[in-house]
Short mmCIF file of C-alpha atoms in Angstrom, two decimals:
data_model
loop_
_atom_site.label_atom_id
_atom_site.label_comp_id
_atom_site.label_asym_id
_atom_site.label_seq_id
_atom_site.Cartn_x
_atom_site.Cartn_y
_atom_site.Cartn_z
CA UNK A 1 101.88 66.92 244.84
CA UNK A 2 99.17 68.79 242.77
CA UNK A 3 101.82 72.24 243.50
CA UNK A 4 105.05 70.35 242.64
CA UNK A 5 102.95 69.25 239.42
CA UNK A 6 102.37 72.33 238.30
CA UNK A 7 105.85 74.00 238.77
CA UNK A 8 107.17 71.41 236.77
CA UNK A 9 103.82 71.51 234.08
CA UNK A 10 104.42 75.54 233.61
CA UNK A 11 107.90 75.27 233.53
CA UNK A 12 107.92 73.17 230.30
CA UNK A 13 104.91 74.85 228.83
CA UNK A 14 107.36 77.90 229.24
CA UNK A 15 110.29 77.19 227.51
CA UNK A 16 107.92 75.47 224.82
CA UNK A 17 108.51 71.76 225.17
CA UNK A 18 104.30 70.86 224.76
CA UNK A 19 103.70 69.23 221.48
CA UNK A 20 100.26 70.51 221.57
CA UNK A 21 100.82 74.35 222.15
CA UNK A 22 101.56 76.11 219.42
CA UNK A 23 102.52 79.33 220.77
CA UNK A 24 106.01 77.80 221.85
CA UNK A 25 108.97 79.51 223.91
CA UNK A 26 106.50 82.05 225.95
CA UNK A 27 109.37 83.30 228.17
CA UNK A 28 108.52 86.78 230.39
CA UNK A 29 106.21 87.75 227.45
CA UNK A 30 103.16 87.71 229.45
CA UNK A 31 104.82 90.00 231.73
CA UNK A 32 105.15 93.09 228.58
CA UNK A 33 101.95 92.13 226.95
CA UNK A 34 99.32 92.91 228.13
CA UNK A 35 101.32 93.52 231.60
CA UNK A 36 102.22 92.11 234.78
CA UNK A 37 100.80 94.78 236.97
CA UNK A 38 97.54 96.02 235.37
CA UNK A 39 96.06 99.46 236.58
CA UNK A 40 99.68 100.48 238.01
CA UNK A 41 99.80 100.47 242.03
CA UNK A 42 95.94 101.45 241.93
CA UNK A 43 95.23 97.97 240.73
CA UNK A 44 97.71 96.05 242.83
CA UNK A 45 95.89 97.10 246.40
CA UNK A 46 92.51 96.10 244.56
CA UNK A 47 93.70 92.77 244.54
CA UNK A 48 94.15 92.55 248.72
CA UNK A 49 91.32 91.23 249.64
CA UNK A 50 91.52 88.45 246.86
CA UNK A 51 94.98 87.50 247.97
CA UNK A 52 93.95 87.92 251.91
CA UNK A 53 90.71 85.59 251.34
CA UNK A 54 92.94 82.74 249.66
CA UNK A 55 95.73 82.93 251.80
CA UNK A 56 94.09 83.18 255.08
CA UNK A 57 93.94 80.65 257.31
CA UNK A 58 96.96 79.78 258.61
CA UNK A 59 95.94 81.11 261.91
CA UNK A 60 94.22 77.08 262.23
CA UNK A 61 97.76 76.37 263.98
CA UNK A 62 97.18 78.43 266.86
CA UNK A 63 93.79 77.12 267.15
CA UNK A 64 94.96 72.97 266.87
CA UNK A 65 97.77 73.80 269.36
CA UNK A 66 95.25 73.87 271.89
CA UNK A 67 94.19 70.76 271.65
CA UNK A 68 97.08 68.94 270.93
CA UNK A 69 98.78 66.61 272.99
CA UNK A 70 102.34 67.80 272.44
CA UNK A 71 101.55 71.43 271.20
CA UNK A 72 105.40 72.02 272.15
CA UNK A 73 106.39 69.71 269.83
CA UNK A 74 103.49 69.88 266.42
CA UNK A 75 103.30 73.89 266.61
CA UNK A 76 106.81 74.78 266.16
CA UNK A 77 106.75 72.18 262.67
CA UNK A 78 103.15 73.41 261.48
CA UNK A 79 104.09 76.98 261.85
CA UNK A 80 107.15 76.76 260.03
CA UNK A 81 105.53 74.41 256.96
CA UNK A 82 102.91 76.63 256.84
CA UNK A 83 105.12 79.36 256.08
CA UNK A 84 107.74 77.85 254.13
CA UNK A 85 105.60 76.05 252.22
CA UNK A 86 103.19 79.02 251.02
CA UNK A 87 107.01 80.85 250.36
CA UNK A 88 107.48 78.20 248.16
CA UNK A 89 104.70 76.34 246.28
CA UNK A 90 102.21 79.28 246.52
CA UNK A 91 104.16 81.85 244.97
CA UNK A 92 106.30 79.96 242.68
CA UNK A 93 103.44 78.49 241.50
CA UNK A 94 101.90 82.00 241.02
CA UNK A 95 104.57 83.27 239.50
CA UNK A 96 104.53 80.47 236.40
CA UNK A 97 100.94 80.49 236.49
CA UNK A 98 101.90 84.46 235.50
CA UNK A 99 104.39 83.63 232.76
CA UNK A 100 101.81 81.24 230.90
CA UNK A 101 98.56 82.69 231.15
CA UNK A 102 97.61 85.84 229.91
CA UNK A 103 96.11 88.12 232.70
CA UNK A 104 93.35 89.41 230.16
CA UNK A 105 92.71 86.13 229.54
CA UNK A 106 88.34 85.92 228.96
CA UNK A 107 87.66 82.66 230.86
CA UNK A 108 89.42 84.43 234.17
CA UNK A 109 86.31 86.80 234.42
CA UNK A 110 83.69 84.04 234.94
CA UNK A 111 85.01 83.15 238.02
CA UNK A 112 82.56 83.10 240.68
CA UNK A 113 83.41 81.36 244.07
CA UNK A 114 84.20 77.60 244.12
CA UNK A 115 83.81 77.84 240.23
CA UNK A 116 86.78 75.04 239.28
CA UNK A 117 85.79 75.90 235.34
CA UNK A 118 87.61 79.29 235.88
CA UNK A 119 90.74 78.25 237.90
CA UNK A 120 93.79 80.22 236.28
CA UNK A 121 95.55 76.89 236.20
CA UNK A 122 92.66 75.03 234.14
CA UNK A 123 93.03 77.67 232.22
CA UNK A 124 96.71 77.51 231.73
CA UNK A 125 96.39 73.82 230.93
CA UNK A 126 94.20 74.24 228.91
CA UNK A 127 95.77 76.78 226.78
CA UNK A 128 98.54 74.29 226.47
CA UNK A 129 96.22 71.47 224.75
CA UNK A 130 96.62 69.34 227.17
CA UNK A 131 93.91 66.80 227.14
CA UNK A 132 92.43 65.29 230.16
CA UNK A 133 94.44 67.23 233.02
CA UNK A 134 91.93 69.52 233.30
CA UNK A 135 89.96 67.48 234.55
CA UNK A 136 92.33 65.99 237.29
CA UNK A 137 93.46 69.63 238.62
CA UNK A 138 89.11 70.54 239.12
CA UNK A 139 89.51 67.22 241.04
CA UNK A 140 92.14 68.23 243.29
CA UNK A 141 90.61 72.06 243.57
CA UNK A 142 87.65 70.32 244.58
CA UNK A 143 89.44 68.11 247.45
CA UNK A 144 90.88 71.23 248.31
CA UNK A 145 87.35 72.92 248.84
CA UNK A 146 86.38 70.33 250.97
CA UNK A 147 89.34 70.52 253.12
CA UNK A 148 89.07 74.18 253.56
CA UNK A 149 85.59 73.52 254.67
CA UNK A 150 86.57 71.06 257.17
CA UNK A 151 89.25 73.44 258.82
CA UNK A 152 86.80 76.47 259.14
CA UNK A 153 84.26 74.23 260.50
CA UNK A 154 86.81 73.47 263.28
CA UNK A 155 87.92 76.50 263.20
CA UNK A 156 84.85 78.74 263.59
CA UNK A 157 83.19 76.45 266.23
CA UNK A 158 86.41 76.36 268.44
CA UNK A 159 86.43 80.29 268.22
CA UNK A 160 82.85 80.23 269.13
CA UNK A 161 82.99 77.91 271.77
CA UNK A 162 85.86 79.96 273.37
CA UNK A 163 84.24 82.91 273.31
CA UNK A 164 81.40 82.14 275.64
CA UNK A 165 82.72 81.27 278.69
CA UNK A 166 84.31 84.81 278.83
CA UNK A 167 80.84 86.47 278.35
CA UNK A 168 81.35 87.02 274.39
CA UNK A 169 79.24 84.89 272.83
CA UNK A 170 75.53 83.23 274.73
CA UNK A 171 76.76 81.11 277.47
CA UNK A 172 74.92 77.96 275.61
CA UNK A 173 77.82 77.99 272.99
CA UNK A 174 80.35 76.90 275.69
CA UNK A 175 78.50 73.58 276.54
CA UNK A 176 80.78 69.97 275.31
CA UNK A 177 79.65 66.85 274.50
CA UNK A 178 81.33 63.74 275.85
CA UNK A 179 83.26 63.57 272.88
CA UNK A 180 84.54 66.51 273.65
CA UNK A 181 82.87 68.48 270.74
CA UNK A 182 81.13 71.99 271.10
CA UNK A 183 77.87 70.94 269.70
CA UNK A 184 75.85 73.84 269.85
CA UNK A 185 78.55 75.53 267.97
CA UNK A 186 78.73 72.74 265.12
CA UNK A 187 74.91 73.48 264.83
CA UNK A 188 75.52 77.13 264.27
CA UNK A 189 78.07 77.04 262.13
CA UNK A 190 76.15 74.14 259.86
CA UNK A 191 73.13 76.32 260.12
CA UNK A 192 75.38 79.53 258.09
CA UNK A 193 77.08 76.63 255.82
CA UNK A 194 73.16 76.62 254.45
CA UNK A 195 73.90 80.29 253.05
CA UNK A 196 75.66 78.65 250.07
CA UNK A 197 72.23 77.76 248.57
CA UNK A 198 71.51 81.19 248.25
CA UNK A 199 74.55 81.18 245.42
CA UNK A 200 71.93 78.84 243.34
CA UNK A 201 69.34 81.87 243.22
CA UNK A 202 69.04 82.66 239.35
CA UNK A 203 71.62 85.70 238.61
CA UNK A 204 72.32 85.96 242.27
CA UNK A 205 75.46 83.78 242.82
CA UNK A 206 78.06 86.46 242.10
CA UNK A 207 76.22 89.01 244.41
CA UNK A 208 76.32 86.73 247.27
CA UNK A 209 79.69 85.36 246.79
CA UNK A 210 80.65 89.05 246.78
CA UNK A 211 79.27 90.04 249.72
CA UNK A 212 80.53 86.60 251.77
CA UNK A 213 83.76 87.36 250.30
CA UNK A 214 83.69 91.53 251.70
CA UNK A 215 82.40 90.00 255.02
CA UNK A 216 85.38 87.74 255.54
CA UNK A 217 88.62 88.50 253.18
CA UNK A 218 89.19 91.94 255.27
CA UNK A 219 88.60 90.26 258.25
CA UNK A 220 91.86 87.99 257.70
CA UNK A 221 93.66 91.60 257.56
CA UNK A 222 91.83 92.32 260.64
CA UNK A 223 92.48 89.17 262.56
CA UNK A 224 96.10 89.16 261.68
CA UNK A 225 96.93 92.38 262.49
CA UNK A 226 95.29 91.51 265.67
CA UNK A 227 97.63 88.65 266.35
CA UNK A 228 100.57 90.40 265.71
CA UNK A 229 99.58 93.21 268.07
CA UNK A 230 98.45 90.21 270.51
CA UNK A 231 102.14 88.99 270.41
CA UNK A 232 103.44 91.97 271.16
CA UNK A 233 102.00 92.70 274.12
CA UNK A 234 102.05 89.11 275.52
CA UNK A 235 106.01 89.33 275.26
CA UNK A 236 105.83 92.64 277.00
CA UNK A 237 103.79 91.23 279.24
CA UNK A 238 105.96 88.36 279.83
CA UNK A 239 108.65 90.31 280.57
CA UNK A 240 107.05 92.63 283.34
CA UNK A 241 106.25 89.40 284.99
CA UNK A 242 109.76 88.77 285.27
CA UNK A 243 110.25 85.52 282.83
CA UNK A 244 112.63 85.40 280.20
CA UNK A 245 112.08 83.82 276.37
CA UNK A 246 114.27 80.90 277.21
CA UNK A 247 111.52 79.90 279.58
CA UNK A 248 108.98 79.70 276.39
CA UNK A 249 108.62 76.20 274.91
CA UNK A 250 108.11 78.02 271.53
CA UNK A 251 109.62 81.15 270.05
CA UNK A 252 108.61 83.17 267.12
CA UNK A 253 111.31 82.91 264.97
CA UNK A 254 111.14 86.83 264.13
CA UNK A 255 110.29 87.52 267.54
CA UNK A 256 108.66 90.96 268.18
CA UNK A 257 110.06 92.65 265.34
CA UNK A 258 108.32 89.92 263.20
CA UNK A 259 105.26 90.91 264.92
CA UNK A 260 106.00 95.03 264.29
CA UNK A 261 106.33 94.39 260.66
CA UNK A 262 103.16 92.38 260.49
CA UNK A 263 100.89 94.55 262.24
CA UNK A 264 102.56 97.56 260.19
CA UNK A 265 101.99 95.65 256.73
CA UNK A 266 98.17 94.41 257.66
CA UNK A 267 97.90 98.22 258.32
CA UNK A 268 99.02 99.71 255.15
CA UNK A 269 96.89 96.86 253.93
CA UNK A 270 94.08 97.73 255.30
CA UNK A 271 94.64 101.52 254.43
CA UNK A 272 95.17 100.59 250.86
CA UNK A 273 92.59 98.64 250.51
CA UNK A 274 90.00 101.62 252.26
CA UNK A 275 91.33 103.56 249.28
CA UNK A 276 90.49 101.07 246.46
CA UNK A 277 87.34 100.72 247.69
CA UNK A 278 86.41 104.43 247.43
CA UNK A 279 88.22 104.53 244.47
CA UNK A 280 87.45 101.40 242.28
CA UNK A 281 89.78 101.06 239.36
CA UNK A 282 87.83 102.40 236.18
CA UNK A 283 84.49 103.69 238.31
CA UNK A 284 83.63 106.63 240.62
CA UNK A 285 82.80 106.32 243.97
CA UNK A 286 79.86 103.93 244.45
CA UNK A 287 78.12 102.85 248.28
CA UNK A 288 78.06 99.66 246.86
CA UNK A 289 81.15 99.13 245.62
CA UNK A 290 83.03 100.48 248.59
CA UNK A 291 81.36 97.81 251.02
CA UNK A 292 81.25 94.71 248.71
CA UNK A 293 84.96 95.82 249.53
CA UNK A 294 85.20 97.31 252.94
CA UNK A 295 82.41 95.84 255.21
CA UNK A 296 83.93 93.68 257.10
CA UNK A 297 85.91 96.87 258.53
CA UNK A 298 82.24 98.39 259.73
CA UNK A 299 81.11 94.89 261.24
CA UNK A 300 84.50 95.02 263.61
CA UNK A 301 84.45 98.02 264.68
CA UNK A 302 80.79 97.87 265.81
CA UNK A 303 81.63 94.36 267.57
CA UNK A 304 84.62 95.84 268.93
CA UNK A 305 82.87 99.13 270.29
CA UNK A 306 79.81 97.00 271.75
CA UNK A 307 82.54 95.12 273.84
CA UNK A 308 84.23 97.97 275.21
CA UNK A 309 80.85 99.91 276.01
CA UNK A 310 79.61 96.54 277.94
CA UNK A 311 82.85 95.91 279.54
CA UNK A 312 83.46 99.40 280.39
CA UNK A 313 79.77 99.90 281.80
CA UNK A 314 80.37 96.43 284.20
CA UNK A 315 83.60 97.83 285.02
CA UNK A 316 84.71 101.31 285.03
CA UNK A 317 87.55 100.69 282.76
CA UNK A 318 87.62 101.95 279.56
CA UNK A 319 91.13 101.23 278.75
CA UNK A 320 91.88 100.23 274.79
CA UNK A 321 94.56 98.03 275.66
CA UNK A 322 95.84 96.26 279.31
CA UNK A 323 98.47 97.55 281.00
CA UNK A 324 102.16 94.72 280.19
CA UNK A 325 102.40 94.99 284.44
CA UNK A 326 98.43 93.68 284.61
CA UNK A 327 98.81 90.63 281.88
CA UNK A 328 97.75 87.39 282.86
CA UNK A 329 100.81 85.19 281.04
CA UNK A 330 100.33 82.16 283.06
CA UNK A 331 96.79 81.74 283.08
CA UNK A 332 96.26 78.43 281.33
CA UNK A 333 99.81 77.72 281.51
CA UNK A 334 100.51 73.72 281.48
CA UNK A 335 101.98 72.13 284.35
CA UNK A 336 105.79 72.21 284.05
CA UNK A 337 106.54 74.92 280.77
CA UNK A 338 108.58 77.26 283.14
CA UNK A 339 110.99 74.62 284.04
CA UNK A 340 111.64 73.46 280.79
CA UNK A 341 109.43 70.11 280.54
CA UNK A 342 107.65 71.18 277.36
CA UNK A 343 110.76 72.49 275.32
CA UNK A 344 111.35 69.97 272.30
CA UNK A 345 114.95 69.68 271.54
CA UNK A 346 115.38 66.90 269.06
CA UNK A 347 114.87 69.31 266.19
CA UNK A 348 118.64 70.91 266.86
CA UNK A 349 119.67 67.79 267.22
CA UNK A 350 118.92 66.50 264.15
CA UNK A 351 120.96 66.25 260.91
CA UNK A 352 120.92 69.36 258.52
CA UNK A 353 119.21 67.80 255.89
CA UNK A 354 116.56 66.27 258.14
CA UNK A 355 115.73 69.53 259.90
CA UNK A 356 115.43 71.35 255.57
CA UNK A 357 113.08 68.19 254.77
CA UNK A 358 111.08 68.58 257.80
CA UNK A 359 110.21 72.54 257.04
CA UNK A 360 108.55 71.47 254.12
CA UNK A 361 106.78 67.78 255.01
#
């Protein structure tokens, strides 16, 4: 509602039709002066990890399906509202926030974490006159906080709790509660939640922000490119065992190739945002600089490389990557997906204009 809002706020600030903002039709001039894209292609990879901390995310679907009753059913509509709707409120929204606030704009540079006061869109209503709004928007972007908070505290201690019955993680972190909840993961992950009072440290908020946001905005570019390249080799996989996709009670809808051009743009991502960081925009190479940028890239690779020398010590194999012929693609399986049981039809058999409402609510 707060998106829809907005679309429909900017595009009447636009054209000029606010009594109270007296710099009337704006139109694309934004866009000429002072620029659209500042600092040329140089200062459109800076702003990757930005973009990859407040998009990221998504990935929550995957981690809900498993615990959903009829996974076959809620994943195929959560992936593709997730999707459509970033496609559409996200960057629509961006894209008039663009064409009514300045980008040089001096209250954008305050911004530091959760820091509603800066929001480009109180700004933007603000600059409009608008009286009172302001104050509503900081009250949804703070409802919003909270609801990111309560995803990645599911998220993280689901992640967690998977991890250690595989050997990953200290065995402790697999043990359930009655309810069903990983406690000593919940305790974990509420014990890091307490590095947010370190933000209230006089003159030290920005710092930390800056380094939690280096430690976990590449690692969406990490974990994505992951998935993608996890995809891929659970189809191939799927097909050395002999199964066809007609037999899966969900299909990507891009399918492999979906999954190619994924991994190949998290990639280039990553690459361009490796040479950002040794090259900052205005500055000369700096050690600080490049890992407020670039350490989560470090922090994976030694996880990754502890793994393998663990795994390959137990073992003797010190493969990178499982043969498609040697992929497990039915551990796990629920009873009764081969034959069919789990595959949802009704969405095909629904009206056109049921099936377009349902990809966005």
């Amino acid at each position: 509602m707060a998106c829809c809002g907005f679309i429909i706020f900017a595009i009447v600030v636009n054209v000029g039709g606010v009594p109270t903002d007296d710099r009337g039709y704006i139109g694309a001039e934004y866009w000429h002066d002072p620029g659209a894209f500042k600092n040329g292609f140089h200062g459109f990879c800076t702003v990757f990890i930005t973009a990859a901390f407040a998009f990221g995310g998504t990935e929550m679907v995957g981690l809900a399906a498993a615990e959903a009753a009829e996974s076959h059913k809620s994943l195929p509509k959560a992936t593709r509202q997730v999707f459509f709707r970033i496609a559409f409120f996200y960057i629509i929204s961006l894209f008039l926030l663009g064409l009514i606030l300045s980008s040089d704009n001096e209250g954008l540079l305050g911004s530091h974490g959760a820091n509603t006061k800066a929001s480009p869109f109180v700004l933007a209503i603000k600059e409009a006159g608008v009286k009172g709004l302001p104050s509503v928007f900081n009250a949804v972007i703070t409802i919003s906080v909270i609801s990111v908070a309560n995803s990645c505290a599911y998220g993280s201690t689901r992640t967690i709790q998977a991890l250690a019955p595989v050997g990953m993680a200290p065995k402790f972190f697999a043990k359930i509660d009655k309810a069903g909840r990983p406690i000593w993961c919940v305790l974990l992950q509420l014990a890091f939640g307490c590095l947010a009072f370190v933000g209230e440290a006089n003159g030290a908020s920005g710092q930390v922000f800056g380094w939690l946001l280096a430690l976990t905005a590449l690692s969406f570019l990490l974990v994505w490119m992951s998935i993608c390249l996890s995809h891929i080799c659970f189809r191939a996989g799927w097909k050395a065992a002999g199964y066809t996709t007609d037999q899966l009670p969900y299909k990507a809808s891009m399918g492999v190739v979906g999954s190619w051009c994924g991994f190949i743009i998290n990639c280039i991502a990553i690459i361009a945002t490796f040479y950002v960081s040794l090259f900052p925009v205005g500055g000369k190479p700096d050690a600080k600089a490049f890992f407020q940028s670039y350490f989560a890239a470090p922090v994976a690779i030694t996880f990754y490389v502890s793994w393998k020398i663990k795994t390959g010590i137990q073992t003797g194999n010190w493969r990178f990557m499982v043969k498609a012929e040697d992929v497990d693609v039915t551990n796990g399986l629920r009873e009764g997906t081969l034959e069919g049981r789990y595959h949802d039809h009704t969405r095909k058999n629904q009206p056109m204009w049921r099936r377009a409402l349902g990809t966005f609510f």
